[in-house]
PDB file of C-alpha atoms in Angstrom:
ATOM      1  CA  GLY A  26      84.796  62.870  66.709  1.00  0.00           C
ATOM      2  CA  ASP A  27      86.480  66.214  66.218  1.00  0.00           C
ATOM      3  CA  GLY A  28      83.899  67.941  68.359  1.00  0.00           C
ATOM      4  CA  ASP A  29      84.869  65.849  71.379  1.00  0.00           C
ATOM      5  CA  GLY A  30      88.547  66.671  70.904  1.00  0.00           C
ATOM      6  CA  ILE A  31      87.861  70.398  70.795  1.00  0.00           C
ATOM      7  CA  PHE A  32      85.708  70.181  73.892  1.00  0.00           C
ATOM      8  CA  GLU A  33      88.407  68.260  75.799  1.00  0.00           C
ATOM      9  CA  GLY A  34      91.036  70.799  74.737  1.00  0.00           C
ATOM     10  CA  ALA A  35      88.867  73.681  75.902  1.00  0.00           C
ATOM     11  CA  ALA A  36      88.252  71.952  79.230  1.00  0.00           C
ATOM     12  CA  THR A  37      91.984  71.340  79.694  1.00  0.00           C
ATOM     13  CA  ALA A  38      92.828  74.967  78.913  1.00  0.00           C
ATOM     14  CA  TYR A  39      90.182  76.092  81.389  1.00  0.00           C
ATOM     15  CA  SER A  40      91.603  73.797  84.096  1.00  0.00           C
ATOM     16  CA  ASP A  41      95.119  75.145  83.478  1.00  0.00           C
ATOM     17  CA  GLU A  42      93.799  78.680  83.871  1.00  0.00           C
ATOM     18  CA  ILE A  43      92.191  77.806  87.206  1.00  0.00           C
ATOM     19  CA  ARG A  44      95.442  76.344  88.495  1.00  0.00           C
ATOM     20  CA  LEU A  45      97.255  79.591  87.640  1.00  0.00           C
ATOM     21  CA  VAL A  46      94.862  81.557  89.840  1.00  0.00           C
ATOM     22  CA  SER A  47      95.970  80.151  93.165  1.00  0.00           C
ATOM     23  CA  ALA A  48      95.812  81.645  96.629  1.00  0.00           C
ATOM     24  CA  ALA A  49      98.519  83.973  97.921  1.00  0.00           C
ATOM     25  CA  ALA A  50      99.320  85.835 101.108  1.00  0.00           C
ATOM     26  CA  PRO A  51      96.877  88.663 101.868  1.00  0.00           C
ATOM     27  CA  GLY A  52      97.482  92.311 101.122  1.00  0.00           C
ATOM     28  CA  ALA A  53      98.298  94.858 103.789  1.00  0.00           C
ATOM     29  CA  ALA A  54      95.727  95.922 106.382  1.00  0.00           C
ATOM     30  CA  GLN A  55      94.174  99.277 105.512  1.00  0.00           C
ATOM     31  CA  SER A  56      93.649 102.621 107.270  1.00  0.00           C
ATOM     32  CA  LEU A  57      95.777 101.776 110.306  1.00  0.00           C
ATOM     33  CA  SER A  58      95.676 104.277 113.136  1.00  0.00           C
ATOM     34  CA  CYS A  59      97.448 104.056 116.447  1.00  0.00           C
ATOM     35  CA  GLU A  60      97.009 106.253 119.519  1.00  0.00           C
ATOM     36  CA  CYS A  61      99.303 106.292 122.550  1.00  0.00           C
ATOM     37  CA  ARG A  62      97.139 107.254 125.517  1.00  0.00           C
ATOM     38  CA  GLY A  63      99.580 107.016 128.395  1.00  0.00           C
ATOM     39  CA  THR A  64      98.840 103.575 129.847  1.00  0.00           C
ATOM     40  CA  GLU A  65      97.348 102.085 126.688  1.00  0.00           C
ATOM     41  CA  THR A  66      97.922 102.016 122.955  1.00  0.00           C
ATOM     42  CA  VAL A  67      94.850 101.723 120.729  1.00  0.00           C
ATOM     43  CA  PHE A  68      95.211 100.205 117.260  1.00  0.00           C
ATOM     44  CA  SER A  69      92.446 100.291 114.655  1.00  0.00           C
ATOM     45  CA  TRP A  70      92.480  99.166 111.032  1.00  0.00           C
ATOM     46  CA  LEU A  71      90.408  97.814 108.166  1.00  0.00           C
ATOM     47  CA  PRO A  72      90.827  94.411 106.520  1.00  0.00           C
ATOM     48  CA  PRO A  73      93.097  94.194 103.467  1.00  0.00           C
ATOM     49  CA  THR A  74      91.512  94.972 100.102  1.00  0.00           C
ATOM     50  CA  SER A  75      92.945  91.685  98.804  1.00  0.00           C
ATOM     51  CA  THR A  76      92.735  88.488 100.853  1.00  0.00           C
ATOM     52  CA  GLY A  77      94.969  86.687  98.346  1.00  0.00           C
ATOM     53  CA  GLY A  78      92.106  84.335  97.528  1.00  0.00           C
ATOM     54  CA  ALA A  79      92.112  82.736 100.992  1.00  0.00           C
ATOM     55  CA  ALA A  80      90.309  84.028 104.072  1.00  0.00           C
ATOM     56  CA  VAL A  81      92.250  86.100 106.594  1.00  0.00           C
ATOM     57  CA  LEU A  82      92.718  83.900 109.677  1.00  0.00           C
ATOM     58  CA  GLU A  83      94.302  86.388 112.085  1.00  0.00           C
ATOM     59  CA  TYR A  84      96.214  89.625 112.475  1.00  0.00           C
ATOM     60  CA  THR A  85      99.567  90.201 114.133  1.00  0.00           C
ATOM     61  CA  ILE A  86      99.982  93.539 115.894  1.00  0.00           C
ATOM     62  CA  ASP A  87     103.445  94.879 116.630  1.00  0.00           C
ATOM     63  CA  LEU A  88     104.356  97.727 118.954  1.00  0.00           C
ATOM     64  CA  ASN A  89     107.747  99.400 118.751  1.00  0.00           C
ATOM     65  CA  SER A  90     109.163  96.483 116.698  1.00  0.00           C
ATOM     66  CA  ALA A  91     109.551  94.551 119.941  1.00  0.00           C
ATOM     67  CA  GLU A  92     106.199  93.349 121.245  1.00  0.00           C
ATOM     68  CA  GLU A  93     103.690  91.326 119.194  1.00  0.00           C
ATOM     69  CA  GLN A  94     100.131  90.173 119.804  1.00  0.00           C
ATOM     70  CA  THR A  95      98.007  87.924 117.602  1.00  0.00           C
ATOM     71  CA  VAL A  96      94.260  88.521 117.361  1.00  0.00           C
ATOM     72  CA  GLY A  97      91.417  86.833 115.501  1.00  0.00           C
ATOM     73  CA  ASN A  98      90.289  87.693 112.003  1.00  0.00           C
ATOM     74  CA  THR A  99      87.206  89.619 113.158  1.00  0.00           C
ATOM     75  CA  VAL A 100      89.182  92.042 115.335  1.00  0.00           C
ATOM     76  CA  VAL A 101      89.820  95.475 113.789  1.00  0.00           C
ATOM     77  CA  GLU A 102      90.490  97.410 116.985  1.00  0.00           C
ATOM     78  CA  TYR A 103      92.791  96.405 119.797  1.00  0.00           C
ATOM     79  CA  THR A 104      93.712  98.166 123.040  1.00  0.00           C
ATOM     80  CA  TRP A 105      97.118  97.256 124.392  1.00  0.00           C
ATOM     81  CA  THR A 106      97.824  98.101 128.036  1.00  0.00           C
ATOM     82  CA  THR A 107     101.356  99.417 127.980  1.00  0.00           C
ATOM     83  CA  VAL A 108     103.331 102.569 128.644  1.00  0.00           C
ATOM     84  CA  HIS A 109     104.489 104.318 125.481  1.00  0.00           C
ATOM     85  CA  ALA A 110     104.183 108.074 125.741  1.00  0.00           C
ATOM     86  CA  THR A 111     106.163 108.715 122.576  1.00  0.00           C
ATOM     87  CA  ALA A 112     105.457 108.203 118.883  1.00  0.00           C
ATOM     88  CA  VAL A 113     106.697 104.614 118.617  1.00  0.00           C
ATOM     89  CA  PRO A 114     106.061 102.532 115.469  1.00  0.00           C
ATOM     90  CA  CYS A 115     102.814 100.547 115.316  1.00  0.00           C
ATOM     91  CA  ARG A 116     102.322  97.779 112.751  1.00  0.00           C
ATOM     92  CA  VAL A 117      99.594  95.321 111.743  1.00  0.00           C
ATOM     93  CA  LYS A 118      99.714  92.463 109.232  1.00  0.00           C
ATOM     94  CA  ALA A 119      97.069  90.041 108.008  1.00  0.00           C
ATOM     95  CA  ILE A 120      97.710  86.292 107.858  1.00  0.00           C
ATOM     96  CA  ASN A 121      95.921  83.614 105.837  1.00  0.00           C
ATOM     97  CA  GLU A 122      96.605  79.913 105.266  1.00  0.00           C
ATOM     98  CA  ILE A 123      99.192  80.762 102.580  1.00  0.00           C
ATOM     99  CA  GLY A 124     101.282  83.248 104.542  1.00  0.00           C
ATOM    100  CA  GLU A 125     101.695  86.698 105.997  1.00  0.00           C
ATOM    101  CA  GLY A 126     100.827  89.958 104.307  1.00  0.00           C
ATOM    102  CA  ALA A 127     103.003  93.046 104.371  1.00  0.00           C
ATOM    103  CA  TRP A 128     103.147  95.132 107.545  1.00  0.00           C
ATOM    104  CA  GLU A 129     101.019  98.274 107.521  1.00  0.00           C
ATOM    105  CA  SER A 130     102.907 100.800 109.674  1.00  0.00           C
ATOM    106  CA  VAL A 131     102.246 104.163 111.300  1.00  0.00           C
ATOM    107  CA  ALA A 132     103.763 106.147 114.136  1.00  0.00           C
ATOM    108  CA  CYS A 133     101.727 106.182 117.314  1.00  0.00           C
ATOM    109  CA  THR A 134      99.875 109.469 117.791  1.00  0.00           C
ATOM    110  CA  VAL A 135     100.304 110.697 121.361  1.00  0.00           C
ATOM    111  CA  VAL A 136      96.942 111.863 122.770  1.00  0.00           C
TER     112      VAL A 136
END
């Protein structure tokens, strides 16, 4: 009857709404800090506030826009053995199954 038709329409509208809310790349990592300590560079950050609806799988860390490392999704601090005694750029981005988030960037603080 008419009641069934209304119910089916409501269910279809609900399904369409669910399809519109799909996963996306994660947001940027938060609170990035980077310290250049002579023979090592120490990165620390917090996970992104938005995962894009899919779990963060890993992070890519970039030093001086030239050297990259990939670490697991539970890592939020990384010590890189390298020699950078100046305030070079440090970047971190989160990656999920959909794609890569934006780089979060800071200059390395020389300590």
